Short mmCIF file of C-alpha atoms in Angstrom, two decimals:
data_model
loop_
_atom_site.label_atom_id
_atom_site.label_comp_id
_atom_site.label_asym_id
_atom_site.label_seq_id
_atom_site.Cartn_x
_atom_site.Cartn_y
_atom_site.Cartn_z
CA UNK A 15 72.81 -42.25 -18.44
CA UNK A 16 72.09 -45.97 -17.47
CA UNK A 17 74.23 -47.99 -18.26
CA UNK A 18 72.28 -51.40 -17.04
CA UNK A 19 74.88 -51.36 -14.18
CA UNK A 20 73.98 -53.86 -11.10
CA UNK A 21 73.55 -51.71 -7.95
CA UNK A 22 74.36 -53.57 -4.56
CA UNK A 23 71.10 -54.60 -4.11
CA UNK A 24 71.50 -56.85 -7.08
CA UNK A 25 74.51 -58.18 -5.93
CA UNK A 26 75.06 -61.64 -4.81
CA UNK A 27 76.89 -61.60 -1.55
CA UNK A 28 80.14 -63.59 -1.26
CA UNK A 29 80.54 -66.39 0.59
CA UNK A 30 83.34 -68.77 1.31
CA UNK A 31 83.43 -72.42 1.96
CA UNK A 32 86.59 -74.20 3.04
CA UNK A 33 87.31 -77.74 3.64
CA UNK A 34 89.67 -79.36 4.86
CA UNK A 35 91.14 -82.62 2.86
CA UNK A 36 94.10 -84.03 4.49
CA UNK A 37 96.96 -81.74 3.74
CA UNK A 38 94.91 -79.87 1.18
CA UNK A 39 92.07 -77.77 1.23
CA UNK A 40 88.61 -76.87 -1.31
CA UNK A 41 87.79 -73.70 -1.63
CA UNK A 42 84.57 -72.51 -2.62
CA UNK A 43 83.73 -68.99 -3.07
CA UNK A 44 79.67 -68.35 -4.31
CA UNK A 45 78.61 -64.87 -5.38
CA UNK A 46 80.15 -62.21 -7.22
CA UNK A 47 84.50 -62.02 -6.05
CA UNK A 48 85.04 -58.11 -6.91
CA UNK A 49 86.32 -55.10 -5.01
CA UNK A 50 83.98 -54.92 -2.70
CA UNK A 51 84.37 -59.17 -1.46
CA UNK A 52 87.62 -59.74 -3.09
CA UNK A 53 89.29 -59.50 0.60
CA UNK A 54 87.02 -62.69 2.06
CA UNK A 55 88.45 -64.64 -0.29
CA UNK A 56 91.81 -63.47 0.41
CA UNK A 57 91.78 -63.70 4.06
CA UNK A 58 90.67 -67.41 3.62
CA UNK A 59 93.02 -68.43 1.22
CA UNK A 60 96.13 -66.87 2.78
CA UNK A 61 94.60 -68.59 5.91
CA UNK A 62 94.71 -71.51 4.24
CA UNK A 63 98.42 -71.51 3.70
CA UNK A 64 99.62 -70.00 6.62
CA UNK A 65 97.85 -73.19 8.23
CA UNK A 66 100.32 -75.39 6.18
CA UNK A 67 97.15 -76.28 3.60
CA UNK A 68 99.01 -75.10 0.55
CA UNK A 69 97.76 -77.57 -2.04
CA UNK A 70 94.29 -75.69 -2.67
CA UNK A 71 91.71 -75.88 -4.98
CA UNK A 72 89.58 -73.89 -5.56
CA UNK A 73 85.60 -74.51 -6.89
CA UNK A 74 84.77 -71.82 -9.01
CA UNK A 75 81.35 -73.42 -9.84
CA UNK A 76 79.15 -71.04 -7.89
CA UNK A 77 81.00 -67.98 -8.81
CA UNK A 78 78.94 -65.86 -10.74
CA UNK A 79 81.31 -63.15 -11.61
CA UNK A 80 84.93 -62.08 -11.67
CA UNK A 81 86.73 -58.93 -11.81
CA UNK A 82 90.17 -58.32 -11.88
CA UNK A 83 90.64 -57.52 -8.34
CA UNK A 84 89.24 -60.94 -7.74
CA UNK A 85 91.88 -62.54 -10.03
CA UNK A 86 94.54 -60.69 -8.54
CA UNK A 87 93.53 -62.91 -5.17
CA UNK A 88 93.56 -65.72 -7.03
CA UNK A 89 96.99 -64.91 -8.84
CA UNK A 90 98.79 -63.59 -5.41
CA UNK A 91 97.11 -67.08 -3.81
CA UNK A 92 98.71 -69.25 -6.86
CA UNK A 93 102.45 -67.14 -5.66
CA UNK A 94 101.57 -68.05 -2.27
CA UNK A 95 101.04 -71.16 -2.29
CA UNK A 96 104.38 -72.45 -5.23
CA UNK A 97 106.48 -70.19 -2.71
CA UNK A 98 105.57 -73.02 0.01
CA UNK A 99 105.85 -75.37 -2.46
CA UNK A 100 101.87 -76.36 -3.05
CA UNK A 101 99.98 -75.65 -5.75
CA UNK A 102 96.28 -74.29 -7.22
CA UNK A 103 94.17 -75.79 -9.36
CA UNK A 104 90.36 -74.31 -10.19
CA UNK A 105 87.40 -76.51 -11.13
CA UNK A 106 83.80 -75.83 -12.27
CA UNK A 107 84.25 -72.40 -14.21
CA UNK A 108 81.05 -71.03 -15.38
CA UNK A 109 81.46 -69.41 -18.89
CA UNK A 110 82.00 -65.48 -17.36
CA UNK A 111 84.88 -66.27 -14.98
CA UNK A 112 86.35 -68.62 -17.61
CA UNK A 113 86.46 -65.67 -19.28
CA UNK A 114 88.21 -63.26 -17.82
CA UNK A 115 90.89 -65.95 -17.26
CA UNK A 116 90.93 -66.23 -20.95
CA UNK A 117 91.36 -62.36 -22.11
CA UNK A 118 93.72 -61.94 -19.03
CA UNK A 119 96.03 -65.05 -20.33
CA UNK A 120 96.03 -66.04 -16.41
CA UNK A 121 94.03 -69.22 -17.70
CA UNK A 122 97.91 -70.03 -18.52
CA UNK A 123 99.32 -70.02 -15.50
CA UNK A 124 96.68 -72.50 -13.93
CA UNK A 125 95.80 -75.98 -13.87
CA UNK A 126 91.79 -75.35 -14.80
CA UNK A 127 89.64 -78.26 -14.70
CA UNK A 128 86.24 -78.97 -15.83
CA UNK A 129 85.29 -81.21 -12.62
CA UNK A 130 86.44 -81.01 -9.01
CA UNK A 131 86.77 -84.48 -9.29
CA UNK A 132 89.67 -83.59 -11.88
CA UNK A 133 90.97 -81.15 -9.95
CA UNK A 134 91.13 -83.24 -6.54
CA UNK A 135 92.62 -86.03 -8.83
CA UNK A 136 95.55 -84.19 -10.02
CA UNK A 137 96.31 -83.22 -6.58
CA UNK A 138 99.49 -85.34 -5.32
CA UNK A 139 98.64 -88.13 -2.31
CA UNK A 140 98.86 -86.71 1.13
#
């Protein structure tokens, strides 16, 4: 039975863009975070923290998908980062990851902006 499934070769490949802003830090993953690129993501956001950049946000604008081992990074990165005393914020959902935040409820336990202009905003000055 087919169930219209993507294969791999449909997938977009995750990729993961960090940059450094002061004592903060934007993270941008583009692809498809699931269980198969969920870990990238995780080994650059804990990296992020361990490196004392623990007020992160992270640019969800090229993500294309989300599954619920990708919000489990982001959720375990959100603990990570309040234990050190920072804080996340996302920016730029597109409607499918917005989503999943929504039927999870884990859009609650977020500061979500529209604009990473918002989201850099609400940051607190180095």
């Amino acid at each position: 039975m087919d169930r219209a499934m993507p294969d791999s070769s449909h997938r977009r490949q995750l990729t993961v863009d960090v940059r450094h802003m002061g004592s903060g830090v934007v993270v941008t993953p583009s692809g498809e975070l699931d269980h198969h690129s969920a870990d990238r993501l995780q080994e650059s956001l804990h990296a992020c923290v361990t490196d004392g950049r623990y007020r992160i946000v992270i640019d969800c604008s090229a993500l294309e998908f989300c599954d619920s081992t990708g919000l489990n990074v982001l959720l375990a990165t959100r603990i990570e980062a309040e234990a050190a005393g920072g804080q996340v914020h996302l920016s730029g959902m597109r409607p499918i990851v917005a989503r999943v935040l929504e039927i999870t409820g884990a859009g609650a336990v977020f500061s979500v902006h529209e604009t990473l202009a918002e989201a850099l905003a609400a940051l607190p000055a180095d």
